[in-house]
PDB file of C-alpha atoms in Angstrom:
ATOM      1  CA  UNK A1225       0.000   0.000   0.000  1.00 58.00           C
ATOM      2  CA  UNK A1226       1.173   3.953  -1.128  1.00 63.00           C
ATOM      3  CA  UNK A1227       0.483   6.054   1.464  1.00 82.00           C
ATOM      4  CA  UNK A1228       0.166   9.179   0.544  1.00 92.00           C
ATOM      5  CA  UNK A1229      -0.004  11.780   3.232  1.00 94.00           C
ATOM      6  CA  UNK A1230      -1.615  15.770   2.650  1.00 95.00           C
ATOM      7  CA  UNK A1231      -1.360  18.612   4.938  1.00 96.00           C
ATOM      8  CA  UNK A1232      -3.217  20.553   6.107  1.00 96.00           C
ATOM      9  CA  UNK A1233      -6.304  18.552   6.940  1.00 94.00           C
ATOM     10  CA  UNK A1234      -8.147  21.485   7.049  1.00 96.00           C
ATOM     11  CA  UNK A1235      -7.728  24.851   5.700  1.00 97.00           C
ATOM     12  CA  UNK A1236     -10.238  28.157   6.550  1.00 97.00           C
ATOM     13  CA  UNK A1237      -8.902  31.204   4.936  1.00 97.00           C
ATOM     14  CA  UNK A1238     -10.371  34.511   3.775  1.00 98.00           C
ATOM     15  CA  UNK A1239     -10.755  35.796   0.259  1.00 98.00           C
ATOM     16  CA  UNK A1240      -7.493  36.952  -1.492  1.00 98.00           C
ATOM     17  CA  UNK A1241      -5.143  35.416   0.973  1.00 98.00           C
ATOM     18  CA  UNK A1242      -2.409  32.697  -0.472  1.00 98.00           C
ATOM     19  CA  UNK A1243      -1.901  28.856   0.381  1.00 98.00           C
ATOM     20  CA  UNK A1244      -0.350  26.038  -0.306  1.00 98.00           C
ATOM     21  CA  UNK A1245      -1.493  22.182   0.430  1.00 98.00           C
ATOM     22  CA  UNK A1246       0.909  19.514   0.254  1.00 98.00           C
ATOM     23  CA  UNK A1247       0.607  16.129  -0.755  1.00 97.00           C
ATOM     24  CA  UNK A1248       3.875  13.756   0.670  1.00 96.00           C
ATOM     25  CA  UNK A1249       5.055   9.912   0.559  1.00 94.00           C
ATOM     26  CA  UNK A1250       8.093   8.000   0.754  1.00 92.00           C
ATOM     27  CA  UNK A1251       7.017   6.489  -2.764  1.00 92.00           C
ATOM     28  CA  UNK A1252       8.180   7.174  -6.034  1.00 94.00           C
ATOM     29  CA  UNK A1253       5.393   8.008  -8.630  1.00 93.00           C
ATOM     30  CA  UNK A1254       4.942   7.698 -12.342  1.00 91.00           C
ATOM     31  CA  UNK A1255       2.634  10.444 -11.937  1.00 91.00           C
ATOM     32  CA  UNK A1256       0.630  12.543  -9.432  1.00 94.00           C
ATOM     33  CA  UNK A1257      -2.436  13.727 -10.313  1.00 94.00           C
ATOM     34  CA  UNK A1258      -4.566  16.471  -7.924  1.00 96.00           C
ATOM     35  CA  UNK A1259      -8.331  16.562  -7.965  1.00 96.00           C
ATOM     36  CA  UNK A1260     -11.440  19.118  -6.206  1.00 97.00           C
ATOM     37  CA  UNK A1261     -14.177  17.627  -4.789  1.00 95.00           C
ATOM     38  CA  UNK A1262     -16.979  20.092  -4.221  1.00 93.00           C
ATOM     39  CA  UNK A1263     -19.899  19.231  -1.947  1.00 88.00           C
ATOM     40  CA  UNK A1264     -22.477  16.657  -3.115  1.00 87.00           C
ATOM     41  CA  UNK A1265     -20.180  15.744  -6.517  1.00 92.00           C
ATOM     42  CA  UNK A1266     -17.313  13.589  -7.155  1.00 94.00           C
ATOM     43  CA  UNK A1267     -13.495  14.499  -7.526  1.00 95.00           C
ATOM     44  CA  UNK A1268     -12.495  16.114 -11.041  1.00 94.00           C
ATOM     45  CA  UNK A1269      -8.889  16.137 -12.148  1.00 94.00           C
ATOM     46  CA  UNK A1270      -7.136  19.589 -11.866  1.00 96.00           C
ATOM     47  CA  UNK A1271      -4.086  18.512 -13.399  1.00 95.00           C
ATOM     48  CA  UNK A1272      -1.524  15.545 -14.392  1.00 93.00           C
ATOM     49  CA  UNK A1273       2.494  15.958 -13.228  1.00 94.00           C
ATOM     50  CA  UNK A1274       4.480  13.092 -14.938  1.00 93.00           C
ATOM     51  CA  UNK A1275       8.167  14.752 -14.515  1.00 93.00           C
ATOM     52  CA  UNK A1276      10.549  15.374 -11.497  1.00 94.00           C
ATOM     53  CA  UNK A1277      10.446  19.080 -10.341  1.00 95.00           C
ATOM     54  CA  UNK A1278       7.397  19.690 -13.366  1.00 96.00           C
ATOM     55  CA  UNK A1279       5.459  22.810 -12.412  1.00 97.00           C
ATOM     56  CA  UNK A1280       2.334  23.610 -14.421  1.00 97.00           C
ATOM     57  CA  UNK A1281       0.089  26.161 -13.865  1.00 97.00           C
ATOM     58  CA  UNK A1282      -3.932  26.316 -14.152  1.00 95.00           C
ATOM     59  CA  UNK A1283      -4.465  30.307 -14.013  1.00 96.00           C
ATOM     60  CA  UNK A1284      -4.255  30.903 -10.149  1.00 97.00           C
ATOM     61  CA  UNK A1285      -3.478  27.441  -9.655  1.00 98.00           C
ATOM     62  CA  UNK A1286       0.692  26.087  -9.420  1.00 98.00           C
ATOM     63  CA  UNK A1287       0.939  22.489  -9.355  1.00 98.00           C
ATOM     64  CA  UNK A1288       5.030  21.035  -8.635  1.00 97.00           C
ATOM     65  CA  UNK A1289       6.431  17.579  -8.107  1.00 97.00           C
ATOM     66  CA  UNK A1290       9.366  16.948  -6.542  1.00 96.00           C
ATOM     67  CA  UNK A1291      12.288  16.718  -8.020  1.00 95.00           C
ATOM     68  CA  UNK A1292      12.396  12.801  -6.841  1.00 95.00           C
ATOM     69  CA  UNK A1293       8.512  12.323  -7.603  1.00 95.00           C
ATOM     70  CA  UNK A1294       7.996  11.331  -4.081  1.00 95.00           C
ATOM     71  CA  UNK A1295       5.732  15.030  -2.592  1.00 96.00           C
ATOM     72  CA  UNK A1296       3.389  17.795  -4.485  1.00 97.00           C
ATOM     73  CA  UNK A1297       2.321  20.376  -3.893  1.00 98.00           C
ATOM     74  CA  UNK A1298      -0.571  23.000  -5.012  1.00 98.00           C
ATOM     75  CA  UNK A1299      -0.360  26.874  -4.376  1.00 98.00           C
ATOM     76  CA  UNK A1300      -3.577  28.583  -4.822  1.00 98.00           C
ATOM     77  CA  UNK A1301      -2.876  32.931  -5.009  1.00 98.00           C
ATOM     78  CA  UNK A1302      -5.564  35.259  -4.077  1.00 98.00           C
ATOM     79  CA  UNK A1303      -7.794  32.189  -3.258  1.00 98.00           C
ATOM     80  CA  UNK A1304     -11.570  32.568  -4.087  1.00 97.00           C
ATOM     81  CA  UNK A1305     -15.015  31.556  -2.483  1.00 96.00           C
ATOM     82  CA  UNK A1306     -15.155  29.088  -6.002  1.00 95.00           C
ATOM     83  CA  UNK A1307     -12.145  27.491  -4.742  1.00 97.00           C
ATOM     84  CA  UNK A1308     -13.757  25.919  -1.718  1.00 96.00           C
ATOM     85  CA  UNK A1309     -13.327  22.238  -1.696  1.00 96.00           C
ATOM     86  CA  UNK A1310     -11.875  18.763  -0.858  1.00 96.00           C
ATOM     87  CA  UNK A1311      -8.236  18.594  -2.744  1.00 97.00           C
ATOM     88  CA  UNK A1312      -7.093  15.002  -3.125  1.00 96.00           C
ATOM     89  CA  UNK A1313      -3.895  13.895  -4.804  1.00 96.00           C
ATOM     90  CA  UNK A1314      -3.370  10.756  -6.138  1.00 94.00           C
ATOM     91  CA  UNK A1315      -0.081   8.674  -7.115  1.00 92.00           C
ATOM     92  CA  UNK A1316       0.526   6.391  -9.969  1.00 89.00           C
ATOM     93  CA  UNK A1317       2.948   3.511  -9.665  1.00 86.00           C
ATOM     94  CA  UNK A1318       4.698   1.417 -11.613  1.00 83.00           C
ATOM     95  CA  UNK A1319       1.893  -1.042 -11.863  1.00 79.00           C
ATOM     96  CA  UNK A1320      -0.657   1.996 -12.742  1.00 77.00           C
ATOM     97  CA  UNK A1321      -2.606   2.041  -9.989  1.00 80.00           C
ATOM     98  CA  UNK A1322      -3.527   5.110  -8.290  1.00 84.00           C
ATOM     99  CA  UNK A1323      -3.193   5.771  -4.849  1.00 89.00           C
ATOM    100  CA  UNK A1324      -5.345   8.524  -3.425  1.00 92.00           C
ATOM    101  CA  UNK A1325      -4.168  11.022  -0.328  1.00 93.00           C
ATOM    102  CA  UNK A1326      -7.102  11.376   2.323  1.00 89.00           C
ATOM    103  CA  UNK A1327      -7.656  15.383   1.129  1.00 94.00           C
ATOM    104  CA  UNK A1328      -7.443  18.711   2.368  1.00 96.00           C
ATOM    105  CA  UNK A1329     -10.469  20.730   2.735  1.00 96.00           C
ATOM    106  CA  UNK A1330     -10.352  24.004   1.971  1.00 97.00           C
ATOM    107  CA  UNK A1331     -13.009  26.936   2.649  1.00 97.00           C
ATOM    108  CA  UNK A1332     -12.570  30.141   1.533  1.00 97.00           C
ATOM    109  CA  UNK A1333     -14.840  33.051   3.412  1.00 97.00           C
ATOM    110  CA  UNK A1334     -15.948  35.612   1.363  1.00 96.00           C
TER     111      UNK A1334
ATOM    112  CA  UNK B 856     -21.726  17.087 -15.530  1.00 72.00           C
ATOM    113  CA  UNK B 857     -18.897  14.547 -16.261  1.00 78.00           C
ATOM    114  CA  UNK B 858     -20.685  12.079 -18.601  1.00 94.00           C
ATOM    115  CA  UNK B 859     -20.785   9.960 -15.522  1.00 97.00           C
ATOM    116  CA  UNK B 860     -24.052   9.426 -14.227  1.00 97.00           C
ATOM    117  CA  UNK B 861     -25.014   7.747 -10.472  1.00 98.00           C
ATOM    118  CA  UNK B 862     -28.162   6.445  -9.203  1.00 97.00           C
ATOM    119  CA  UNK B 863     -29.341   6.786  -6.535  1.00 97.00           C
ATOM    120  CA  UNK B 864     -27.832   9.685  -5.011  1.00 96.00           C
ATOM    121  CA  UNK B 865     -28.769   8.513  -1.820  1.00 97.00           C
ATOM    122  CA  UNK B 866     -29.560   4.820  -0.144  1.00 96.00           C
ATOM    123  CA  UNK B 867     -30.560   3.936   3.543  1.00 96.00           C
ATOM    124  CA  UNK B 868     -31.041   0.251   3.711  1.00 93.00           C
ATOM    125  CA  UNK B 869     -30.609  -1.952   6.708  1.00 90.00           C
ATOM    126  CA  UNK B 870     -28.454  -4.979   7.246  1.00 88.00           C
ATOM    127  CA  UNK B 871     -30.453  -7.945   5.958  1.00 87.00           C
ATOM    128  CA  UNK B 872     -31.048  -5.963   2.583  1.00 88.00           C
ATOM    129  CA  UNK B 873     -29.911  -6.282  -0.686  1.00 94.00           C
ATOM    130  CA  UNK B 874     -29.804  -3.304  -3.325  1.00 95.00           C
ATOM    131  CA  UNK B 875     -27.791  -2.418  -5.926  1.00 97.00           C
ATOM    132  CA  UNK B 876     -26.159   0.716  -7.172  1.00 98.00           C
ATOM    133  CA  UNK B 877     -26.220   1.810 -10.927  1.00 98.00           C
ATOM    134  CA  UNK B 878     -23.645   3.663 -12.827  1.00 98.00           C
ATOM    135  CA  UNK B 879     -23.402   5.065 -16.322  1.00 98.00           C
ATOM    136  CA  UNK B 880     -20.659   6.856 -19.020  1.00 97.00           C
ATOM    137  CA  UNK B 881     -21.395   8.312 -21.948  1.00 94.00           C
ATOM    138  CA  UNK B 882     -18.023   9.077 -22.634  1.00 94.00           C
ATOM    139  CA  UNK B 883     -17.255   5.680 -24.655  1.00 94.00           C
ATOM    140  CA  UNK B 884     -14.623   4.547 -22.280  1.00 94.00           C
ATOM    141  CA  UNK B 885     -13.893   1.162 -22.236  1.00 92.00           C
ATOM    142  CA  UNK B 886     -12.458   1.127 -18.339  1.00 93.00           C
ATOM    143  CA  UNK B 887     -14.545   1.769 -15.358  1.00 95.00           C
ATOM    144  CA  UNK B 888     -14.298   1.829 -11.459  1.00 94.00           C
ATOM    145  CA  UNK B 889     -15.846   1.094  -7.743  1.00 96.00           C
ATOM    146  CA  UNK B 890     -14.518   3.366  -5.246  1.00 95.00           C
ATOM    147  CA  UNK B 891     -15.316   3.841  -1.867  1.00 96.00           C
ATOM    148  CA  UNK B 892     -15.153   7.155  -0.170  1.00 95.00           C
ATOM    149  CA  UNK B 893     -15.423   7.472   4.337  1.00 93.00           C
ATOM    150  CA  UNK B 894     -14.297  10.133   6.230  1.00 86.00           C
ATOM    151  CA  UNK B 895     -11.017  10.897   6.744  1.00 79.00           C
ATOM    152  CA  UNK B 896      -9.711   7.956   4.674  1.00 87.00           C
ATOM    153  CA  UNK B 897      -8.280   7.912   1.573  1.00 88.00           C
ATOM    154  CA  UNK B 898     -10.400   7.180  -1.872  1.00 91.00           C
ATOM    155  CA  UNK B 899     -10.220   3.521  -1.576  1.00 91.00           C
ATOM    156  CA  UNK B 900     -10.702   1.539  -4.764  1.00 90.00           C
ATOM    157  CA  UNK B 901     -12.440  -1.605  -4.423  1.00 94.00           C
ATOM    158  CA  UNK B 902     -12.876  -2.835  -8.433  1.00 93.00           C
ATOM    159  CA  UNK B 903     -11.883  -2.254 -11.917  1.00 92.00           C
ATOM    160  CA  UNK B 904     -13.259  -3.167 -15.089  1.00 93.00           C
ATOM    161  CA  UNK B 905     -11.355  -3.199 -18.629  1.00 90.00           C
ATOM    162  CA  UNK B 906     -13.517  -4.294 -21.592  1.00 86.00           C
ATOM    163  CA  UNK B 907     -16.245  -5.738 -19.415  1.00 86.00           C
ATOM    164  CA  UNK B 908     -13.696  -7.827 -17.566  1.00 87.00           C
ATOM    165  CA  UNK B 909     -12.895  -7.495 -14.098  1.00 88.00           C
ATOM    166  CA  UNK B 910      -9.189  -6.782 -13.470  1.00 84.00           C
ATOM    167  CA  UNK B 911      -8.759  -5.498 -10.242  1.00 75.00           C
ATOM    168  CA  UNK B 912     -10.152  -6.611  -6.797  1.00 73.00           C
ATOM    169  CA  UNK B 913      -8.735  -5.115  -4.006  1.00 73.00           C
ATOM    170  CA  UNK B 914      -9.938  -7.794  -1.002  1.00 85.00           C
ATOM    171  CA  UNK B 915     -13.378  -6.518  -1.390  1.00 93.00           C
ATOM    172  CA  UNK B 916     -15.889  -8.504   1.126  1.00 93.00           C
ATOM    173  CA  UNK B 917     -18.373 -10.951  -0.854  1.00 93.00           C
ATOM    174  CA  UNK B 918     -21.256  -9.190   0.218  1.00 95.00           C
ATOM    175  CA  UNK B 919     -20.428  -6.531  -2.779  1.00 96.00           C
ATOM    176  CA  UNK B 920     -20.802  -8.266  -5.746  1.00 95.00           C
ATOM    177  CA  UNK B 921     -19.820  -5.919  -8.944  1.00 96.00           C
ATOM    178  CA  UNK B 922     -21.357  -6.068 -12.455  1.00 96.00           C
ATOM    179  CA  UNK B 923     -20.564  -5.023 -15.772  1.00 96.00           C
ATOM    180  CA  UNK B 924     -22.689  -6.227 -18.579  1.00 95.00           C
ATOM    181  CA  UNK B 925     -21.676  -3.799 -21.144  1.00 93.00           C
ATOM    182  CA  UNK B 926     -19.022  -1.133 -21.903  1.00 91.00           C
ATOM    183  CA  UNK B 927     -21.564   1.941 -20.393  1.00 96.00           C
ATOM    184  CA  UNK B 928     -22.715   0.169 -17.285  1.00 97.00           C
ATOM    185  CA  UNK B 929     -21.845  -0.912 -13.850  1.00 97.00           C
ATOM    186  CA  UNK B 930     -23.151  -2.050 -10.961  1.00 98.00           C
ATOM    187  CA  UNK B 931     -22.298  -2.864  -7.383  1.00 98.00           C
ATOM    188  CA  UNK B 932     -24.780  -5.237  -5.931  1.00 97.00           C
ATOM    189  CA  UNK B 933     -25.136  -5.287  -2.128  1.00 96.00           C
ATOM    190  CA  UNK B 934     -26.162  -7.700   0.289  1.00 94.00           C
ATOM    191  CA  UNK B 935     -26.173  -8.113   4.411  1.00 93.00           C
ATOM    192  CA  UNK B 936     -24.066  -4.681   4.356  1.00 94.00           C
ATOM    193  CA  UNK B 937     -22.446  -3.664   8.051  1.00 94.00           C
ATOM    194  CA  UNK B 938     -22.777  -0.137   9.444  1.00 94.00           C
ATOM    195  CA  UNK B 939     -18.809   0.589   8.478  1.00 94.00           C
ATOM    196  CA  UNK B 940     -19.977   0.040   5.388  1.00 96.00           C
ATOM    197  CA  UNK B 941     -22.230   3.579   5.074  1.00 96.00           C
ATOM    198  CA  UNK B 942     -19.723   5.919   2.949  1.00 96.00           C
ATOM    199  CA  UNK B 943     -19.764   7.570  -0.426  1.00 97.00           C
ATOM    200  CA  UNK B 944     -19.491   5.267  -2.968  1.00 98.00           C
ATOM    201  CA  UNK B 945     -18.147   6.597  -6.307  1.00 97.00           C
ATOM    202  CA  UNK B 946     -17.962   5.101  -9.503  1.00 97.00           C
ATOM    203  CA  UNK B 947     -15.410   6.504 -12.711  1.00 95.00           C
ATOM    204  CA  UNK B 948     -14.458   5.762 -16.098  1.00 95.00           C
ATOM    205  CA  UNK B 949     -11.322   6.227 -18.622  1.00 92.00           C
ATOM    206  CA  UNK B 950     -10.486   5.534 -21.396  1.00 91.00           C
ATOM    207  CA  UNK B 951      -8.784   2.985 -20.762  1.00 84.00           C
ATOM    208  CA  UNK B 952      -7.265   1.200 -18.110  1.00 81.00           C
ATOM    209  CA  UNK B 953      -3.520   2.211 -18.448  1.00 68.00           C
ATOM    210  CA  UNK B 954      -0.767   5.114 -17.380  1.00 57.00           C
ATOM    211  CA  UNK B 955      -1.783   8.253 -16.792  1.00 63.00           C
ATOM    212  CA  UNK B 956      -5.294   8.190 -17.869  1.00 77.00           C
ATOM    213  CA  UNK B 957      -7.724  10.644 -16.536  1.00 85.00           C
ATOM    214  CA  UNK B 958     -10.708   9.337 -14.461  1.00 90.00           C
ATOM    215  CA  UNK B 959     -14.276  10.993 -14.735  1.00 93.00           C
ATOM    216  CA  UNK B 960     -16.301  10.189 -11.585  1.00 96.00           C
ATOM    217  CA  UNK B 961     -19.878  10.261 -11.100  1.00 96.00           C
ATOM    218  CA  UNK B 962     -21.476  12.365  -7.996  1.00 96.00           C
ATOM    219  CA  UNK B 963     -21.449   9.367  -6.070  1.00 97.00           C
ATOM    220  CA  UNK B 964     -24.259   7.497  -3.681  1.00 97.00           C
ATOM    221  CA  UNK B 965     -24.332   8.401  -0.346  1.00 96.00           C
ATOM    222  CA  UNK B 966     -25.068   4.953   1.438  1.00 97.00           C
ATOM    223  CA  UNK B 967     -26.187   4.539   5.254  1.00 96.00           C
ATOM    224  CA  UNK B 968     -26.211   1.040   6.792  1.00 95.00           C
ATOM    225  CA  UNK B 969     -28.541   1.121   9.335  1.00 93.00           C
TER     226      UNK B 969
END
């Protein structure tokens, strides 16, 4: 079993501020993948990493893996109300399976 | 809307029961998945299907008994469920079942074993 660990558990933060989640194992991944999950709905993929120390960027979103494709992490700047959610990250092995991260939900006050 | 399509959205039943959850793509993938969802755990995935044939089974108890008759459909059947068993239970579908693929999951059913 992958365990992949994220942090925080929990994150409350007002409107406009900056964060960053992590997403940690001592596993090496093919990939990492990072989903939301809003209320009510199921996850839906954010974004793909596939190479050590990758960072890609979805418009206020910056996705990296680390440079040993072991941790992730997602920055979120000038975070929005829209941005509430569960944030789960998932690992691919070498046998493509994915292993999913227990989340860290975020709400965002407006 | 993800093209994956869950129903019902929610299920009480108690223990000596039996029910079955439906899921549906219309996406034309040919790979689809059982995952189970409880709080504070991670996404646990109980099966896989690739082409209508089961390929994954990750020490699921009998009493959930998957289906997939076609391409489009699956179902998990359940019978003589336990309380630990109430979670969100999520089905998904790619395109296929290799590297790097990207799931689409369904809303999910909310199941309480009573």
């Amino acid at each position: 079993t992958q365990l992949l660990e994220q942090s925080p558990q929990f994150l409350s933060i007002q409107e406009g501020e900056n964060l960053t989640v992590y997403c940690n194992s001592s596993s090496v991944f093919s990939s990492l993948q990072w989903y939301r999950q809003e209320p009510g709905e199921g996850p839906v993929l954010l974004v793909t990493v596939v190479t050590g120390g990758e960072v890609k960027k979805l418009k206020r979103l910056t996705f990296q893996f680390g440079d040993a494709r072991k941790d992730s992490s997602l920055h979120i700047t000038a975070a929005q109300p829209g941005d509430t959610g569960l944030y789960l990250c998932a690992g691919e092995d070498s046998g493509n399976q994915f292993y999913f991260g227990t989340g860290t939900s975020l709400t965002v006050i407006p | 809307e993800t093209g994956v399509t869950q129903t019902p959205r929610h299920l009480v039943m108690g223990m000596t029961n039996k029910k079955s959850l439906k899921c549906e793509q219309h996406l034309g993938h040919n790979a689809m998945y059982w995952y189970k969802q409880s709080a504070k755990k991670p996404l646990e995935l109980m099966f896989v299907y690739s082409l209508e044939e089961r390929v994954e089974n990750n020490s699921v108890p009998s009493r959930f008994s998957p289906e997939c008759p076609n391409s489009s459909h699956l179902f998990l059947h359940l019978h003589t469920l336990q309380p630990e068993d109430s979670a969100l239970y999520l089905c998904a579908s790619s395109q296929g079942y290799y590297s790097g693929n990207e799931q689409f999951f369904g809303p999910g059913t909310r199941l309480t074993v009573l």
